[in-house]
Short mmCIF file of C-alpha atoms in Angstrom, two decimals:
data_model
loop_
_atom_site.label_atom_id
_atom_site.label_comp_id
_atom_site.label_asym_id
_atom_site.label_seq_id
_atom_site.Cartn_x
_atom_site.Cartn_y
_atom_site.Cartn_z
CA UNK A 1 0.00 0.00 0.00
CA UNK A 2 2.66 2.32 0.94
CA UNK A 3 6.47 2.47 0.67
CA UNK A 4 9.03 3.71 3.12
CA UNK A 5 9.53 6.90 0.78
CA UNK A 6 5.96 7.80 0.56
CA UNK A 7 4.96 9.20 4.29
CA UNK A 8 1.60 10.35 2.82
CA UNK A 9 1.14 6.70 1.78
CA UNK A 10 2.15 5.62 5.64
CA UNK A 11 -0.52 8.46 7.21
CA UNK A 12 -3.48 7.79 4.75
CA UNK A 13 -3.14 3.79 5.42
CA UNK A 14 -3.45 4.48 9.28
CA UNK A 15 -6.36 6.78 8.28
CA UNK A 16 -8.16 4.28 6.56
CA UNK A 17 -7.81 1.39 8.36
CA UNK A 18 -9.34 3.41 11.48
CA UNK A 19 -12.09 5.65 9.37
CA UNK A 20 -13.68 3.87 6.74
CA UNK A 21 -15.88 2.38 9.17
CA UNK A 22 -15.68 1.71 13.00
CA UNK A 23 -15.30 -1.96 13.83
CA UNK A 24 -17.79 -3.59 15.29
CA UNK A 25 -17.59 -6.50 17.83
CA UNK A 26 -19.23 -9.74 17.31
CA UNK A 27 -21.71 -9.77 14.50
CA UNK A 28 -24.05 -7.10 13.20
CA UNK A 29 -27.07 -8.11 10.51
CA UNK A 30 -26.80 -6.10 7.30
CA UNK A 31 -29.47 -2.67 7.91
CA UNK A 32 -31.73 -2.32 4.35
CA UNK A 33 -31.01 1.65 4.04
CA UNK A 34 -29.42 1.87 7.10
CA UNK A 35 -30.79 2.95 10.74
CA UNK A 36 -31.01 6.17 12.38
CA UNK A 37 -28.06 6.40 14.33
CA UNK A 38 -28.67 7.34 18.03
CA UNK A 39 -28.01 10.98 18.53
CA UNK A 40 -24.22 11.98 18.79
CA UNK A 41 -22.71 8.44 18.78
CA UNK A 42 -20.51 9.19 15.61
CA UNK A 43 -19.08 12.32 17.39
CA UNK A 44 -15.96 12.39 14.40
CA UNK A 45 -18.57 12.56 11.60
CA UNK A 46 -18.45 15.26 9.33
CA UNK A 47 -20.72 16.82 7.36
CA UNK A 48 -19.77 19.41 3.98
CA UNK A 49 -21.85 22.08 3.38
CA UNK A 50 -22.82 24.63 0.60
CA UNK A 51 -25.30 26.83 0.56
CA UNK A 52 -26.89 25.18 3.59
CA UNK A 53 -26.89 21.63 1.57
CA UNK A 54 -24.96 18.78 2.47
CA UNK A 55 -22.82 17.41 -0.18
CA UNK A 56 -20.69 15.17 1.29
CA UNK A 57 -19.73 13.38 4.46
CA UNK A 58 -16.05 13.24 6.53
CA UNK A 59 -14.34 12.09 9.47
CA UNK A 60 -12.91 14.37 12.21
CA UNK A 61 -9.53 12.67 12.36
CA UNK A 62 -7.52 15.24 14.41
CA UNK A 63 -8.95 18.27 15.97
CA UNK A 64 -7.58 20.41 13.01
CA UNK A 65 -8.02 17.79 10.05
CA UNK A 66 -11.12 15.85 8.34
CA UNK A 67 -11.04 13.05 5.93
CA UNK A 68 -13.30 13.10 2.78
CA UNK A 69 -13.16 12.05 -0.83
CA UNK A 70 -11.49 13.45 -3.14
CA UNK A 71 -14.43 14.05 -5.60
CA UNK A 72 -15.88 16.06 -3.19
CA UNK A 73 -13.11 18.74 -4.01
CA UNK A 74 -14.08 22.62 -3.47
CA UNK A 75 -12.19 25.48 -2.76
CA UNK A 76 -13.54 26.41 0.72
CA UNK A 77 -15.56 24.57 2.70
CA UNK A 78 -18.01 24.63 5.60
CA UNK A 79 -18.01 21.58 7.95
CA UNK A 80 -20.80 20.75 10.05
CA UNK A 81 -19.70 18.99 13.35
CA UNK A 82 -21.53 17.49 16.23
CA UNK A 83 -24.70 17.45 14.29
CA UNK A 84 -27.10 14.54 14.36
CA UNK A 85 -30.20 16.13 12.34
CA UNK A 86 -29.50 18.32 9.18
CA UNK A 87 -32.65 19.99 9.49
CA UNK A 88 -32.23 22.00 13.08
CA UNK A 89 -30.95 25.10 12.80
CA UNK A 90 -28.27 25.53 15.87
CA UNK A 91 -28.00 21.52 17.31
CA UNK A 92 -26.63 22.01 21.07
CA UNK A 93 -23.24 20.57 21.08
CA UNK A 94 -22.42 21.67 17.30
CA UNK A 95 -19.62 24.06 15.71
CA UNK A 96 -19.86 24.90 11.39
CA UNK A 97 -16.14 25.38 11.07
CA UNK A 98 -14.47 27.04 8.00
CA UNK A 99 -11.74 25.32 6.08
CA UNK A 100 -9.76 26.92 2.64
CA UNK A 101 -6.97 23.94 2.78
CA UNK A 102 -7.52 20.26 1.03
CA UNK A 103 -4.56 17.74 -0.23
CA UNK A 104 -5.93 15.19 -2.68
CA UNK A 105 -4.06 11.75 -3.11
CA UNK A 106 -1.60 12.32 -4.89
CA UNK A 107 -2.46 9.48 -6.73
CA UNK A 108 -6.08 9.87 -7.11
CA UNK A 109 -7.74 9.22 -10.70
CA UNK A 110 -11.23 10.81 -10.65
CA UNK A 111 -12.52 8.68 -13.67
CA UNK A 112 -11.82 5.11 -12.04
CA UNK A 113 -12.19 7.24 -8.42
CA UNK A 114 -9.02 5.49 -7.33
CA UNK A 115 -7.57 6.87 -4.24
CA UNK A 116 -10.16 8.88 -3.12
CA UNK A 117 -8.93 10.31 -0.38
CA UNK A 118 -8.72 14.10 0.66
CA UNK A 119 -7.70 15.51 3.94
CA UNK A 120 -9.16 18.85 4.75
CA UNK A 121 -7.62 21.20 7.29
CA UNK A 122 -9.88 23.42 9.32
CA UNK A 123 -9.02 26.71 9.72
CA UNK A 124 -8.72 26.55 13.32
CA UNK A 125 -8.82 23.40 15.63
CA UNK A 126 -12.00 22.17 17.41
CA UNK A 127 -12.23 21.38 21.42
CA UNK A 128 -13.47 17.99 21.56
CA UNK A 129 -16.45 17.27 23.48
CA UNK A 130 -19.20 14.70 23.80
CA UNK A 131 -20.64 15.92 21.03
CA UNK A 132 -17.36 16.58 18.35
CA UNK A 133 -14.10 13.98 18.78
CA UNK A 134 -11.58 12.51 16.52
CA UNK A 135 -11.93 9.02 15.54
CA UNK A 136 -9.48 6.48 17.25
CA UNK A 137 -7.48 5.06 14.14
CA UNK A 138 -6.67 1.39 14.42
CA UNK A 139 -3.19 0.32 14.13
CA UNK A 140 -4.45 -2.59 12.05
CA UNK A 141 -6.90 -4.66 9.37
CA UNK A 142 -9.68 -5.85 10.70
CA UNK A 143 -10.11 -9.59 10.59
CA UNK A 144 -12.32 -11.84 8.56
CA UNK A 145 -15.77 -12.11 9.96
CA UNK A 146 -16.08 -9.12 11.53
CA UNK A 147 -18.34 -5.91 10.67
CA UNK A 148 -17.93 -2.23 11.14
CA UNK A 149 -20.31 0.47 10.95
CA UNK A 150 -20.95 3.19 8.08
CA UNK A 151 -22.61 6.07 8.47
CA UNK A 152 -23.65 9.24 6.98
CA UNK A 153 -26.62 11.35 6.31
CA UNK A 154 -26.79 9.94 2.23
CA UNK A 155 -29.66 11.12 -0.16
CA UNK A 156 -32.42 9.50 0.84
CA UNK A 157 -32.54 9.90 4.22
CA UNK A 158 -34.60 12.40 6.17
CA UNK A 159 -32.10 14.76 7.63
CA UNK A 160 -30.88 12.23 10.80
CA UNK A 161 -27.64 10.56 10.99
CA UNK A 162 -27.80 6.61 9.78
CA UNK A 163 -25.66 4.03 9.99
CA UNK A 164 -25.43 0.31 8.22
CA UNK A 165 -23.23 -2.90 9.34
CA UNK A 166 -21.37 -4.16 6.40
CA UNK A 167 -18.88 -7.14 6.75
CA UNK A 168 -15.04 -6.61 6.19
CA UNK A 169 -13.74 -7.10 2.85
CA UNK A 170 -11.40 -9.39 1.38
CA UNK A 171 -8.14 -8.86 -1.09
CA UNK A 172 -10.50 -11.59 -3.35
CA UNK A 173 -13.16 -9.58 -3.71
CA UNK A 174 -11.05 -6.39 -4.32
CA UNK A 175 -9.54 -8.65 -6.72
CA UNK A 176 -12.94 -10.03 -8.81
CA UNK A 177 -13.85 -6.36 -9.23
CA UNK A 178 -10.91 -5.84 -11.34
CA UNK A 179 -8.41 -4.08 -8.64
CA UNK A 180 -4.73 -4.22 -9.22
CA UNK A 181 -2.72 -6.25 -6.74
CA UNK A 182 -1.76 -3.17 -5.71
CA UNK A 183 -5.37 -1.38 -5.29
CA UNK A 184 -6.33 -5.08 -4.22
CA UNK A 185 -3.93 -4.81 -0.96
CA UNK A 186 -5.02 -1.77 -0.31
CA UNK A 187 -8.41 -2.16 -0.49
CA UNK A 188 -8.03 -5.50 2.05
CA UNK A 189 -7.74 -2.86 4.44
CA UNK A 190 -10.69 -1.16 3.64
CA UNK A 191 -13.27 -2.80 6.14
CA UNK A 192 -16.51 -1.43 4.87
CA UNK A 193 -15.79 -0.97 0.87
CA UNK A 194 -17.90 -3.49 -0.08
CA UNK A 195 -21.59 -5.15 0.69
#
């Protein structure tokens, strides 16, 4: 995934392995659409704004830095944190925080959306709370058989935070959808990439 001379290889393989979905002990059925999510238990979820719309989702990963996808690329942002519903206006517990700095993969490829990673720095840190904290990054892959938890506020939903239990994946599947050996490994490590 990453080689000795490529520290941004090192930092976003840590990052992913703890933020593309919190593991989750023992088993966890598959959610249809996911569940609402009870209120501010993802306290490191993120949510990008414009214009008052969300447009994408992130993870608080450091008080001063949030991890997104690329393809979600502006030139400012606003980031919603703390918030459970999109539709109240001032949530108790929740900061919009403004945030002109983003570093895309350097190797991301928007057509095949390969590497879509982007960290975003705020423009000034947050104080963690119950409501707003970083995620804890895991210092390794998750094994086989276990789930971990997605969430986000998605399309469809109707404005609260949901989440959906997906089971780890596996360097075969990365594999049978056509992944390089290379994307393959590193998408082993990605514990909620695939249903």
């Amino acid at each position: 995934m990453a080689t000795a001379g490529n520290p941004w290889g090192w930092f976003l393989g840590y990052l992913i392995l703890g933020v593309a979905g919190s593991l989750v002990s023992g088993s966890c059925s598959q959610i249809i659409n996911g569940e609402d999510c009870s209120p501010h238990s993802q306290p490191w979820q993120a949510a990008l704004v414009m214009e008052n719309e969300l447009f994408c989702s992130g993870v608080l990963v450091h008080p001063q830095w949030v991890l997104s996808a690329a393809h979600c690329f502006q030139n400012s942002y606003t980031i919603g944190l703390g918030l459970h519903s999109l539709e109240a206006d001032q949530e108790p517990g929740s900061q919009m925080v403004e945030a002109s700095l983003s570093v895309r993969h350097p190797e991301y490829n928007r057509p095949l959306l390969a590497n879509d990673l982007m960290l975003i720095k705020l423009d000034e840190s947050v104080s963690e709370s119950d409501t707003i904290r970083s995620i804890s990054i895991a210092s390794q892959c998750p094994t086989a058989g276990n789930s971990c938890l997605v969430s986000g506020w998605g399309l469809l939903a109707n404005g609260e935070l949901t989440g959906v239990c997906l089971p780890s994946s596996r360097r075969s599947s990365a594999q049978s959808r056509g992944l390089t050996q290379s994307s393959a490994s590193q998408a082993e490590c990605l514990p909620c990439c695939s249903a």
